[in-house]
Amino acid sequence: MIKLILMMGFTAFYPSYKFAIAQISSRLSSSQIITMVDMNNFLSFQIHGGADHGGGIAEGIASLLAFFEGLTAHDSPGIFPALMPGLSSMDNIHPLLVHFPIAFLSAFFALDVVGTLAKKPQWRNVASWLLYLGTVAAVFTVTAGFIAAGSVAHGDDVHAIMERHEHFGVSVLSLATLLSAWRLKTGGVIEGGANSFFLILAALLCVLMMLGADLGGLMVYKYGVAVKAAQVQDIGVHEHVHEHEHQ
């Protein structure tokens, strides 16, 4: 019903849009008319869809509204699994939290280096806050990681990888805490040779974080740690293959 209403709305609007285009084009030059036609075709394609875009904007809005409408069919305990099926199926939240320190600390290092080279202290002040947020996120991530290590089933081959992963995580947290304390003590910006040493430690932090993330991916994607495998049937398997014809 929602999809039908949306399509009717677009259908009612589209003739008025076409009429306005016709009125405007009567006052334009040939090159301007070509531009208007291209824009008209683009908007029509985006609204009604086609090719790799599926159903276009109308289809996307209808699908989103249908999803929220479907949530009303669930009782209170069933709303969260329907809204967040991936999160509700997790045995622990470590895989969810791990993205935050990676994002914050990587952005901190990049912005601090650029701010140092460009001599922009305000950029480095923003980098400081990214460092603080990354450190706080690392605290929760490492804590959740230790909890996950004690609750996730794994063999001896994975145990050695998991311990190295833990060591990298603790090292990242320790370095991030050290750098945060140093930054806070100096008022946010470090200058001269001390800043060079600070950036070296920050680079080391990012390297350790990358190595730890690599081991985390190894445990999940090669050994399937904490992964609930689903049986994939041969019938109805969707392949993302797009064929384009060029004339």
Short mmCIF file of N, CA and C in Angstrom, two decimals, residues 2-185:
data_model
loop_
_atom_site.label_atom_id
_atom_site.label_comp_id
_atom_site.label_asym_id
_atom_site.label_seq_id
_atom_site.Cartn_x
_atom_site.Cartn_y
_atom_site.Cartn_z
N ILE A 2 1.91 1.27 0.84
CA ILE A 2 2.79 2.43 0.91
C ILE A 2 3.49 2.66 -0.43
N LYS A 3 3.96 1.57 -1.02
CA LYS A 3 4.62 1.68 -2.31
C LYS A 3 3.66 2.22 -3.37
N LEU A 4 2.42 1.77 -3.34
CA LEU A 4 1.43 2.23 -4.31
C LEU A 4 1.18 3.72 -4.15
N ILE A 5 1.08 4.19 -2.90
CA ILE A 5 0.85 5.62 -2.65
C ILE A 5 2.01 6.45 -3.16
N LEU A 6 3.24 5.99 -2.91
CA LEU A 6 4.41 6.73 -3.38
C LEU A 6 4.47 6.80 -4.89
N MET A 7 4.20 5.69 -5.54
CA MET A 7 4.23 5.67 -7.00
C MET A 7 3.15 6.57 -7.58
N MET A 8 1.98 6.59 -6.93
CA MET A 8 0.92 7.47 -7.40
C MET A 8 1.33 8.94 -7.23
N GLY A 9 2.04 9.25 -6.14
CA GLY A 9 2.49 10.61 -5.92
C GLY A 9 3.48 11.05 -6.98
N PHE A 10 4.45 10.17 -7.28
CA PHE A 10 5.42 10.50 -8.32
C PHE A 10 4.75 10.62 -9.68
N THR A 11 3.78 9.75 -9.95
CA THR A 11 3.07 9.78 -11.22
C THR A 11 2.27 11.08 -11.37
N ALA A 12 1.69 11.54 -10.27
CA ALA A 12 0.93 12.79 -10.32
C ALA A 12 1.85 14.00 -10.50
N PHE A 13 3.03 13.93 -9.92
CA PHE A 13 3.96 15.05 -10.01
C PHE A 13 4.64 15.11 -11.37
N TYR A 14 4.92 13.98 -11.98
CA TYR A 14 5.75 13.92 -13.17
C TYR A 14 5.17 14.68 -14.36
N PRO A 15 3.84 14.59 -14.69
CA PRO A 15 3.30 15.37 -15.81
C PRO A 15 3.49 16.88 -15.61
N SER A 16 3.32 17.37 -14.40
CA SER A 16 3.53 18.80 -14.13
C SER A 16 4.98 19.18 -14.38
N TYR A 17 5.88 18.28 -13.98
CA TYR A 17 7.30 18.52 -14.21
C TYR A 17 7.61 18.57 -15.70
N LYS A 18 7.02 17.64 -16.48
CA LYS A 18 7.24 17.61 -17.93
C LYS A 18 6.68 18.87 -18.58
N PHE A 19 5.53 19.34 -18.12
CA PHE A 19 4.92 20.55 -18.67
C PHE A 19 5.81 21.76 -18.41
N ALA A 20 6.36 21.84 -17.20
CA ALA A 20 7.24 22.95 -16.86
C ALA A 20 8.50 22.93 -17.71
N ILE A 21 9.03 21.75 -17.96
CA ILE A 21 10.21 21.62 -18.82
C ILE A 21 9.90 22.11 -20.22
N ALA A 22 8.71 21.76 -20.73
CA ALA A 22 8.33 22.18 -22.08
C ALA A 22 8.21 23.69 -22.17
N GLN A 23 7.63 24.31 -21.15
CA GLN A 23 7.48 25.77 -21.14
C GLN A 23 8.83 26.47 -21.08
N ILE A 24 9.72 25.93 -20.26
CA ILE A 24 11.05 26.55 -20.13
C ILE A 24 11.87 26.37 -21.40
N SER A 25 11.78 25.19 -22.02
CA SER A 25 12.59 24.89 -23.20
C SER A 25 12.23 25.77 -24.38
N SER A 26 11.00 26.29 -24.41
CA SER A 26 10.58 27.15 -25.53
C SER A 26 11.33 28.48 -25.52
N ARG A 27 11.98 28.80 -24.40
CA ARG A 27 12.68 30.07 -24.28
C ARG A 27 14.20 29.89 -24.26
N LEU A 28 14.69 28.66 -24.48
CA LEU A 28 16.11 28.38 -24.40
C LEU A 28 16.73 28.14 -25.76
N SER A 29 18.05 28.24 -25.82
CA SER A 29 18.78 27.91 -27.04
C SER A 29 18.87 26.40 -27.20
N SER A 30 19.38 25.96 -28.36
CA SER A 30 19.45 24.52 -28.63
C SER A 30 20.39 23.82 -27.65
N SER A 31 21.53 24.44 -27.32
CA SER A 31 22.47 23.81 -26.38
C SER A 31 21.88 23.73 -24.99
N GLN A 32 21.13 24.77 -24.59
CA GLN A 32 20.49 24.75 -23.28
C GLN A 32 19.38 23.70 -23.22
N ILE A 33 18.68 23.52 -24.36
CA ILE A 33 17.62 22.50 -24.42
C ILE A 33 18.22 21.11 -24.24
N ILE A 34 19.39 20.87 -24.87
CA ILE A 34 20.05 19.56 -24.74
C ILE A 34 20.40 19.30 -23.29
N THR A 35 20.89 20.33 -22.61
CA THR A 35 21.22 20.18 -21.19
C THR A 35 19.99 19.86 -20.37
N MET A 36 18.87 20.54 -20.67
CA MET A 36 17.63 20.30 -19.95
C MET A 36 17.11 18.88 -20.19
N VAL A 37 17.24 18.40 -21.42
CA VAL A 37 16.79 17.04 -21.74
C VAL A 37 17.61 16.01 -20.99
N ASP A 38 18.93 16.24 -20.94
CA ASP A 38 19.79 15.33 -20.19
C ASP A 38 19.40 15.30 -18.72
N MET A 39 19.13 16.46 -18.15
CA MET A 39 18.72 16.53 -16.75
C MET A 39 17.39 15.83 -16.54
N ASN A 40 16.47 16.03 -17.50
CA ASN A 40 15.16 15.40 -17.41
C ASN A 40 15.29 13.88 -17.43
N ASN A 41 16.11 13.37 -18.34
CA ASN A 41 16.31 11.92 -18.42
C ASN A 41 16.97 11.38 -17.16
N PHE A 42 17.91 12.13 -16.62
CA PHE A 42 18.60 11.70 -15.40
C PHE A 42 17.63 11.62 -14.23
N LEU A 43 16.80 12.66 -14.06
CA LEU A 43 15.85 12.67 -12.95
C LEU A 43 14.82 11.56 -13.09
N SER A 44 14.36 11.33 -14.31
CA SER A 44 13.39 10.26 -14.54
C SER A 44 13.99 8.92 -14.20
N PHE A 45 15.26 8.73 -14.59
CA PHE A 45 15.95 7.46 -14.32
C PHE A 45 16.13 7.25 -12.82
N GLN A 46 16.52 8.32 -12.10
CA GLN A 46 16.76 8.21 -10.67
C GLN A 46 15.48 7.96 -9.89
N ILE A 47 14.37 8.57 -10.32
CA ILE A 47 13.11 8.42 -9.60
C ILE A 47 12.49 7.05 -9.84
N HIS A 48 12.43 6.64 -11.09
CA HIS A 48 11.70 5.40 -11.43
C HIS A 48 12.61 4.19 -11.54
N GLY A 49 13.93 4.42 -11.58
CA GLY A 49 14.86 3.30 -11.54
C GLY A 49 15.11 2.70 -12.90
N GLY A 50 16.00 1.67 -12.86
CA GLY A 50 16.38 1.00 -14.07
C GLY A 50 17.81 0.54 -13.97
N ALA A 51 18.17 -0.48 -14.73
CA ALA A 51 19.54 -1.01 -14.76
C ALA A 51 20.00 -1.38 -13.36
N ASP A 52 21.20 -0.91 -12.96
CA ASP A 52 21.75 -1.28 -11.66
C ASP A 52 21.11 -0.54 -10.50
N HIS A 53 20.27 0.46 -10.79
CA HIS A 53 19.69 1.25 -9.72
C HIS A 53 18.41 0.63 -9.16
N GLY A 54 17.98 -0.50 -9.67
CA GLY A 54 16.77 -1.14 -9.16
C GLY A 54 15.56 -0.29 -9.39
N GLY A 55 14.80 -0.04 -8.35
CA GLY A 55 13.58 0.73 -8.48
C GLY A 55 13.74 2.21 -8.28
N GLY A 56 14.95 2.71 -8.17
CA GLY A 56 15.15 4.13 -8.02
C GLY A 56 14.76 4.63 -6.64
N ILE A 57 14.58 5.96 -6.54
CA ILE A 57 14.26 6.58 -5.26
C ILE A 57 12.92 6.08 -4.73
N ALA A 58 11.94 5.98 -5.61
CA ALA A 58 10.61 5.55 -5.18
C ALA A 58 10.65 4.16 -4.54
N GLU A 59 11.37 3.26 -5.18
CA GLU A 59 11.49 1.90 -4.65
C GLU A 59 12.23 1.89 -3.32
N GLY A 60 13.29 2.73 -3.23
CA GLY A 60 14.05 2.78 -1.99
C GLY A 60 13.23 3.31 -0.83
N ILE A 61 12.48 4.39 -1.07
CA ILE A 61 11.64 4.96 -0.01
C ILE A 61 10.56 3.99 0.40
N ALA A 62 9.94 3.34 -0.59
CA ALA A 62 8.88 2.38 -0.29
C ALA A 62 9.41 1.21 0.52
N SER A 63 10.62 0.74 0.18
CA SER A 63 11.22 -0.37 0.92
C SER A 63 11.53 0.03 2.35
N LEU A 64 12.06 1.26 2.53
CA LEU A 64 12.38 1.74 3.87
C LEU A 64 11.12 1.87 4.73
N LEU A 65 10.07 2.45 4.16
CA LEU A 65 8.83 2.61 4.92
C LEU A 65 8.18 1.26 5.23
N ALA A 66 8.28 0.32 4.28
CA ALA A 66 7.73 -1.01 4.52
C ALA A 66 8.48 -1.72 5.65
N PHE A 67 9.80 -1.44 5.74
CA PHE A 67 10.60 -2.03 6.82
C PHE A 67 10.12 -1.51 8.18
N PHE A 68 9.95 -0.19 8.29
CA PHE A 68 9.50 0.37 9.56
C PHE A 68 8.06 -0.04 9.87
N GLU A 69 7.26 -0.19 8.84
CA GLU A 69 5.89 -0.65 9.05
C GLU A 69 5.89 -2.08 9.58
N GLY A 70 6.84 -2.90 9.08
CA GLY A 70 6.94 -4.27 9.54
C GLY A 70 7.36 -4.39 10.99
N LEU A 71 8.09 -3.38 11.50
CA LEU A 71 8.51 -3.41 12.91
C LEU A 71 7.31 -3.36 13.85
N THR A 72 6.24 -2.71 13.41
CA THR A 72 5.05 -2.60 14.27
C THR A 72 4.36 -3.94 14.48
N ALA A 73 4.69 -4.92 13.64
CA ALA A 73 4.07 -6.24 13.77
C ALA A 73 4.72 -7.07 14.87
N HIS A 74 5.88 -6.62 15.37
CA HIS A 74 6.59 -7.36 16.41
C HIS A 74 6.20 -6.85 17.79
N ASP A 75 6.25 -7.75 18.79
CA ASP A 75 6.05 -7.31 20.16
C ASP A 75 7.34 -6.65 20.66
N SER A 76 7.33 -6.13 21.87
CA SER A 76 8.47 -5.38 22.39
C SER A 76 9.78 -6.17 22.38
N PRO A 77 9.79 -7.44 22.85
CA PRO A 77 11.06 -8.18 22.81
C PRO A 77 11.55 -8.49 21.40
N GLY A 78 10.64 -8.49 20.43
CA GLY A 78 11.03 -8.86 19.07
C GLY A 78 11.44 -7.69 18.21
N ILE A 79 11.27 -6.45 18.70
CA ILE A 79 11.60 -5.28 17.89
C ILE A 79 13.11 -5.16 17.68
N PHE A 80 13.89 -5.34 18.75
CA PHE A 80 15.34 -5.17 18.63
C PHE A 80 15.97 -6.19 17.67
N PRO A 81 15.63 -7.50 17.76
CA PRO A 81 16.19 -8.44 16.77
C PRO A 81 15.78 -8.11 15.35
N ALA A 82 14.56 -7.57 15.16
CA ALA A 82 14.13 -7.21 13.81
C ALA A 82 14.84 -5.96 13.32
N LEU A 83 15.11 -5.02 14.23
CA LEU A 83 15.76 -3.77 13.87
C LEU A 83 17.26 -3.95 13.69
N MET A 84 17.89 -4.74 14.55
CA MET A 84 19.34 -4.97 14.52
C MET A 84 19.62 -6.47 14.52
N PRO A 85 19.33 -7.16 13.42
CA PRO A 85 19.52 -8.62 13.41
C PRO A 85 20.98 -9.04 13.55
N GLY A 86 21.90 -8.24 13.00
CA GLY A 86 23.31 -8.60 13.12
C GLY A 86 23.80 -8.49 14.54
N LEU A 87 23.47 -7.41 15.21
CA LEU A 87 23.91 -7.20 16.59
C LEU A 87 23.29 -8.20 17.54
N SER A 88 22.01 -8.50 17.33
CA SER A 88 21.33 -9.43 18.23
C SER A 88 21.84 -10.85 18.10
N SER A 89 22.48 -11.18 16.97
CA SER A 89 23.00 -12.54 16.77
C SER A 89 24.45 -12.69 17.25
N MET A 90 25.06 -11.60 17.72
CA MET A 90 26.45 -11.66 18.19
C MET A 90 26.55 -12.34 19.55
N ASP A 91 27.60 -13.13 19.73
CA ASP A 91 27.88 -13.70 21.04
C ASP A 91 28.54 -12.68 21.96
N ASN A 92 29.23 -11.69 21.38
CA ASN A 92 29.87 -10.62 22.15
C ASN A 92 29.95 -9.39 21.25
N ILE A 93 30.22 -8.23 21.87
CA ILE A 93 30.20 -6.97 21.11
C ILE A 93 31.59 -6.51 20.68
N HIS A 94 32.61 -7.33 20.89
CA HIS A 94 33.96 -6.94 20.49
C HIS A 94 34.04 -6.60 19.00
N PRO A 95 33.46 -7.41 18.09
CA PRO A 95 33.53 -7.05 16.66
C PRO A 95 32.83 -5.74 16.34
N LEU A 96 31.85 -5.36 17.15
CA LEU A 96 31.15 -4.09 16.93
C LEU A 96 32.00 -2.91 17.38
N LEU A 97 32.67 -3.04 18.52
CA LEU A 97 33.43 -1.93 19.10
C LEU A 97 34.75 -1.68 18.40
N VAL A 98 35.33 -2.71 17.79
CA VAL A 98 36.70 -2.62 17.29
C VAL A 98 36.85 -1.56 16.20
N HIS A 99 35.77 -1.22 15.51
CA HIS A 99 35.86 -0.23 14.44
C HIS A 99 36.16 1.17 14.97
N PHE A 100 35.71 1.48 16.17
CA PHE A 100 35.83 2.84 16.69
C PHE A 100 37.26 3.26 16.99
N PRO A 101 38.05 2.47 17.75
CA PRO A 101 39.44 2.90 17.95
C PRO A 101 40.23 2.93 16.65
N ILE A 102 39.95 2.02 15.74
CA ILE A 102 40.66 2.03 14.45
C ILE A 102 40.38 3.33 13.71
N ALA A 103 39.11 3.73 13.66
CA ALA A 103 38.74 4.95 12.94
C ALA A 103 39.30 6.19 13.63
N PHE A 104 39.10 6.30 14.94
CA PHE A 104 39.53 7.49 15.67
C PHE A 104 41.05 7.65 15.66
N LEU A 105 41.77 6.57 15.95
CA LEU A 105 43.22 6.66 16.08
C LEU A 105 43.89 6.85 14.72
N SER A 106 43.35 6.24 13.68
CA SER A 106 43.90 6.44 12.33
C SER A 106 43.69 7.89 11.89
N ALA A 107 42.48 8.41 12.14
CA ALA A 107 42.20 9.81 11.78
C ALA A 107 43.06 10.76 12.59
N PHE A 108 43.29 10.45 13.87
CA PHE A 108 44.17 11.27 14.72
C PHE A 108 45.56 11.37 14.12
N PHE A 109 46.15 10.24 13.75
CA PHE A 109 47.51 10.24 13.24
C PHE A 109 47.61 11.02 11.92
N ALA A 110 46.67 10.77 11.02
CA ALA A 110 46.69 11.45 9.72
C ALA A 110 46.55 12.96 9.89
N LEU A 111 45.60 13.38 10.71
CA LEU A 111 45.36 14.81 10.89
C LEU A 111 46.50 15.49 11.64
N ASP A 112 47.12 14.77 12.58
CA ASP A 112 48.23 15.35 13.34
C ASP A 112 49.45 15.55 12.45
N VAL A 113 49.70 14.58 11.57
CA VAL A 113 50.82 14.72 10.63
C VAL A 113 50.59 15.88 9.68
N VAL A 114 49.39 15.96 9.10
CA VAL A 114 49.07 17.05 8.17
C VAL A 114 49.11 18.39 8.89
N GLY A 115 48.57 18.43 10.11
CA GLY A 115 48.60 19.67 10.87
C GLY A 115 50.00 20.13 11.21
N THR A 116 50.90 19.17 11.48
CA THR A 116 52.29 19.50 11.76
C THR A 116 52.98 20.06 10.52
N LEU A 117 52.79 19.39 9.38
CA LEU A 117 53.44 19.82 8.14
C LEU A 117 52.90 21.15 7.66
N ALA A 118 51.58 21.35 7.82
CA ALA A 118 50.96 22.60 7.36
C ALA A 118 51.02 23.70 8.41
N LYS A 119 51.56 23.38 9.59
CA LYS A 119 51.65 24.35 10.68
C LYS A 119 50.28 24.93 11.02
N LYS A 120 49.33 24.00 11.23
CA LYS A 120 47.96 24.38 11.59
C LYS A 120 47.65 23.84 12.99
N PRO A 121 47.89 24.64 14.02
CA PRO A 121 47.65 24.16 15.39
C PRO A 121 46.19 23.80 15.66
N GLN A 122 45.25 24.47 14.97
CA GLN A 122 43.84 24.16 15.19
C GLN A 122 43.51 22.75 14.69
N TRP A 123 44.17 22.32 13.61
CA TRP A 123 43.97 20.95 13.12
C TRP A 123 44.50 19.95 14.14
N ARG A 124 45.61 20.29 14.75
CA ARG A 124 46.22 19.39 15.73
C ARG A 124 45.38 19.33 17.01
N ASN A 125 44.69 20.41 17.32
CA ASN A 125 43.77 20.37 18.46
C ASN A 125 42.62 19.41 18.20
N VAL A 126 42.11 19.40 16.96
CA VAL A 126 41.07 18.43 16.59
C VAL A 126 41.64 17.02 16.66
N ALA A 127 42.88 16.85 16.21
CA ALA A 127 43.53 15.53 16.28
C ALA A 127 43.64 15.05 17.73
N SER A 128 43.85 15.98 18.64
CA SER A 128 43.94 15.60 20.06
C SER A 128 42.65 14.96 20.53
N TRP A 129 41.52 15.56 20.16
CA TRP A 129 40.23 15.00 20.56
C TRP A 129 39.98 13.65 19.93
N LEU A 130 40.45 13.46 18.69
CA LEU A 130 40.33 12.14 18.07
C LEU A 130 41.16 11.11 18.83
N LEU A 131 42.33 11.54 19.31
CA LEU A 131 43.18 10.65 20.11
C LEU A 131 42.48 10.26 21.41
N TYR A 132 41.87 11.24 22.08
CA TYR A 132 41.18 10.96 23.35
C TYR A 132 40.00 10.01 23.12
N LEU A 133 39.23 10.27 22.07
CA LEU A 133 38.09 9.40 21.78
C LEU A 133 38.56 7.99 21.42
N GLY A 134 39.66 7.92 20.66
CA GLY A 134 40.20 6.61 20.30
C GLY A 134 40.69 5.83 21.49
N THR A 135 41.27 6.54 22.45
CA THR A 135 41.76 5.88 23.67
C THR A 135 40.60 5.33 24.49
N VAL A 136 39.56 6.13 24.66
CA VAL A 136 38.38 5.67 25.40
C VAL A 136 37.75 4.47 24.70
N ALA A 137 37.64 4.55 23.36
CA ALA A 137 37.08 3.43 22.60
C ALA A 137 37.95 2.18 22.73
N ALA A 138 39.27 2.37 22.79
CA ALA A 138 40.17 1.22 22.94
C ALA A 138 39.99 0.54 24.29
N VAL A 139 39.69 1.31 25.33
CA VAL A 139 39.45 0.72 26.64
C VAL A 139 38.29 -0.26 26.57
N PHE A 140 37.18 0.17 26.01
CA PHE A 140 36.01 -0.69 25.90
C PHE A 140 36.26 -1.87 24.95
N THR A 141 37.00 -1.61 23.88
CA THR A 141 37.25 -2.66 22.89
C THR A 141 38.13 -3.77 23.46
N VAL A 142 39.20 -3.38 24.14
CA VAL A 142 40.11 -4.37 24.74
C VAL A 142 39.38 -5.15 25.84
N THR A 143 38.60 -4.45 26.65
CA THR A 143 37.83 -5.14 27.70
C THR A 143 36.88 -6.16 27.10
N ALA A 144 36.15 -5.76 26.06
CA ALA A 144 35.23 -6.69 25.39
C ALA A 144 36.00 -7.83 24.74
N GLY A 145 37.22 -7.55 24.27
CA GLY A 145 38.03 -8.60 23.66
C GLY A 145 38.44 -9.67 24.65
N PHE A 146 38.83 -9.26 25.86
CA PHE A 146 39.18 -10.24 26.89
C PHE A 146 37.97 -11.09 27.28
N ILE A 147 36.81 -10.44 27.36
CA ILE A 147 35.59 -11.19 27.67
C ILE A 147 35.28 -12.19 26.56
N ALA A 148 35.45 -11.74 25.31
CA ALA A 148 35.19 -12.63 24.17
C ALA A 148 36.15 -13.80 24.13
N ALA A 149 37.42 -13.56 24.47
CA ALA A 149 38.41 -14.64 24.44
C ALA A 149 38.07 -15.75 25.41
N GLY A 150 37.41 -15.40 26.52
CA GLY A 150 37.06 -16.41 27.50
C GLY A 150 35.73 -17.08 27.23
N SER A 151 34.98 -16.57 26.26
CA SER A 151 33.65 -17.13 26.02
C SER A 151 33.49 -17.76 24.64
N VAL A 152 34.43 -17.51 23.73
CA VAL A 152 34.32 -18.03 22.37
C VAL A 152 35.10 -19.34 22.25
N ALA A 153 34.46 -20.34 21.71
CA ALA A 153 35.13 -21.64 21.53
C ALA A 153 36.19 -21.54 20.43
N HIS A 154 37.38 -22.10 20.70
CA HIS A 154 38.45 -22.08 19.70
C HIS A 154 39.46 -23.18 20.03
N GLY A 155 40.20 -23.59 19.00
CA GLY A 155 41.18 -24.66 19.16
C GLY A 155 42.56 -24.12 19.49
N ASP A 156 43.51 -25.04 19.60
CA ASP A 156 44.88 -24.65 19.95
C ASP A 156 45.52 -23.78 18.87
N ASP A 157 45.22 -24.07 17.58
CA ASP A 157 45.81 -23.29 16.50
C ASP A 157 45.37 -21.83 16.55
N VAL A 158 44.11 -21.62 16.92
CA VAL A 158 43.58 -20.26 17.02
C VAL A 158 44.02 -19.59 18.31
N HIS A 159 44.26 -20.37 19.35
CA HIS A 159 44.60 -19.80 20.66
C HIS A 159 45.89 -18.98 20.58
N ALA A 160 46.88 -19.49 19.84
CA ALA A 160 48.14 -18.76 19.70
C ALA A 160 47.92 -17.44 18.96
N ILE A 161 47.10 -17.48 17.92
CA ILE A 161 46.79 -16.25 17.17
C ILE A 161 46.03 -15.27 18.05
N MET A 162 45.11 -15.80 18.86
CA MET A 162 44.30 -14.94 19.73
C MET A 162 45.17 -14.25 20.78
N GLU A 163 46.15 -14.96 21.30
CA GLU A 163 47.03 -14.35 22.30
C GLU A 163 47.87 -13.23 21.70
N ARG A 164 48.36 -13.43 20.48
CA ARG A 164 49.11 -12.36 19.81
C ARG A 164 48.19 -11.18 19.52
N HIS A 165 46.96 -11.47 19.14
CA HIS A 165 45.96 -10.43 18.91
C HIS A 165 45.72 -9.62 20.19
N GLU A 166 45.65 -10.31 21.31
CA GLU A 166 45.48 -9.63 22.60
C GLU A 166 46.67 -8.75 22.92
N HIS A 167 47.88 -9.25 22.66
CA HIS A 167 49.09 -8.49 22.96
C HIS A 167 49.13 -7.20 22.15
N PHE A 168 48.76 -7.30 20.88
CA PHE A 168 48.71 -6.10 20.04
C PHE A 168 47.66 -5.12 20.58
N GLY A 169 46.50 -5.63 20.99
CA GLY A 169 45.45 -4.77 21.50
C GLY A 169 45.87 -4.03 22.77
N VAL A 170 46.51 -4.75 23.69
CA VAL A 170 46.99 -4.13 24.93
C VAL A 170 48.08 -3.10 24.63
N SER A 171 48.95 -3.40 23.65
CA SER A 171 50.01 -2.46 23.28
C SER A 171 49.42 -1.19 22.70
N VAL A 172 48.40 -1.33 21.86
CA VAL A 172 47.73 -0.15 21.28
C VAL A 172 47.10 0.69 22.38
N LEU A 173 46.41 0.04 23.30
CA LEU A 173 45.78 0.76 24.40
C LEU A 173 46.81 1.47 25.26
N SER A 174 47.92 0.81 25.55
CA SER A 174 48.96 1.41 26.37
C SER A 174 49.57 2.63 25.69
N LEU A 175 49.88 2.51 24.40
CA LEU A 175 50.46 3.64 23.67
C LEU A 175 49.47 4.79 23.56
N ALA A 176 48.22 4.46 23.27
CA ALA A 176 47.20 5.51 23.15
C ALA A 176 47.03 6.25 24.48
N THR A 177 47.06 5.52 25.57
CA THR A 177 46.95 6.14 26.90
C THR A 177 48.15 7.04 27.17
N LEU A 178 49.35 6.57 26.82
CA LEU A 178 50.57 7.35 27.01
C LEU A 178 50.53 8.64 26.19
N LEU A 179 50.15 8.53 24.92
CA LEU A 179 50.09 9.70 24.05
C LEU A 179 49.03 10.68 24.51
N SER A 180 47.91 10.16 24.99
CA SER A 180 46.84 11.04 25.48
C SER A 180 47.30 11.81 26.72
N ALA A 181 47.96 11.11 27.63
CA ALA A 181 48.45 11.76 28.84
C ALA A 181 49.50 12.81 28.50
N TRP A 182 50.37 12.49 27.57
CA TRP A 182 51.40 13.44 27.13
C TRP A 182 50.76 14.68 26.52
N ARG A 183 49.76 14.45 25.68
CA ARG A 183 49.08 15.56 25.01
C ARG A 183 48.35 16.44 26.02
N LEU A 184 47.69 15.82 26.97
CA LEU A 184 46.96 16.58 27.99
C LEU A 184 47.92 17.40 28.86
N LYS A 185 49.06 16.82 29.19
CA LYS A 185 50.03 17.50 30.05
C LYS A 185 50.61 18.73 29.39
#
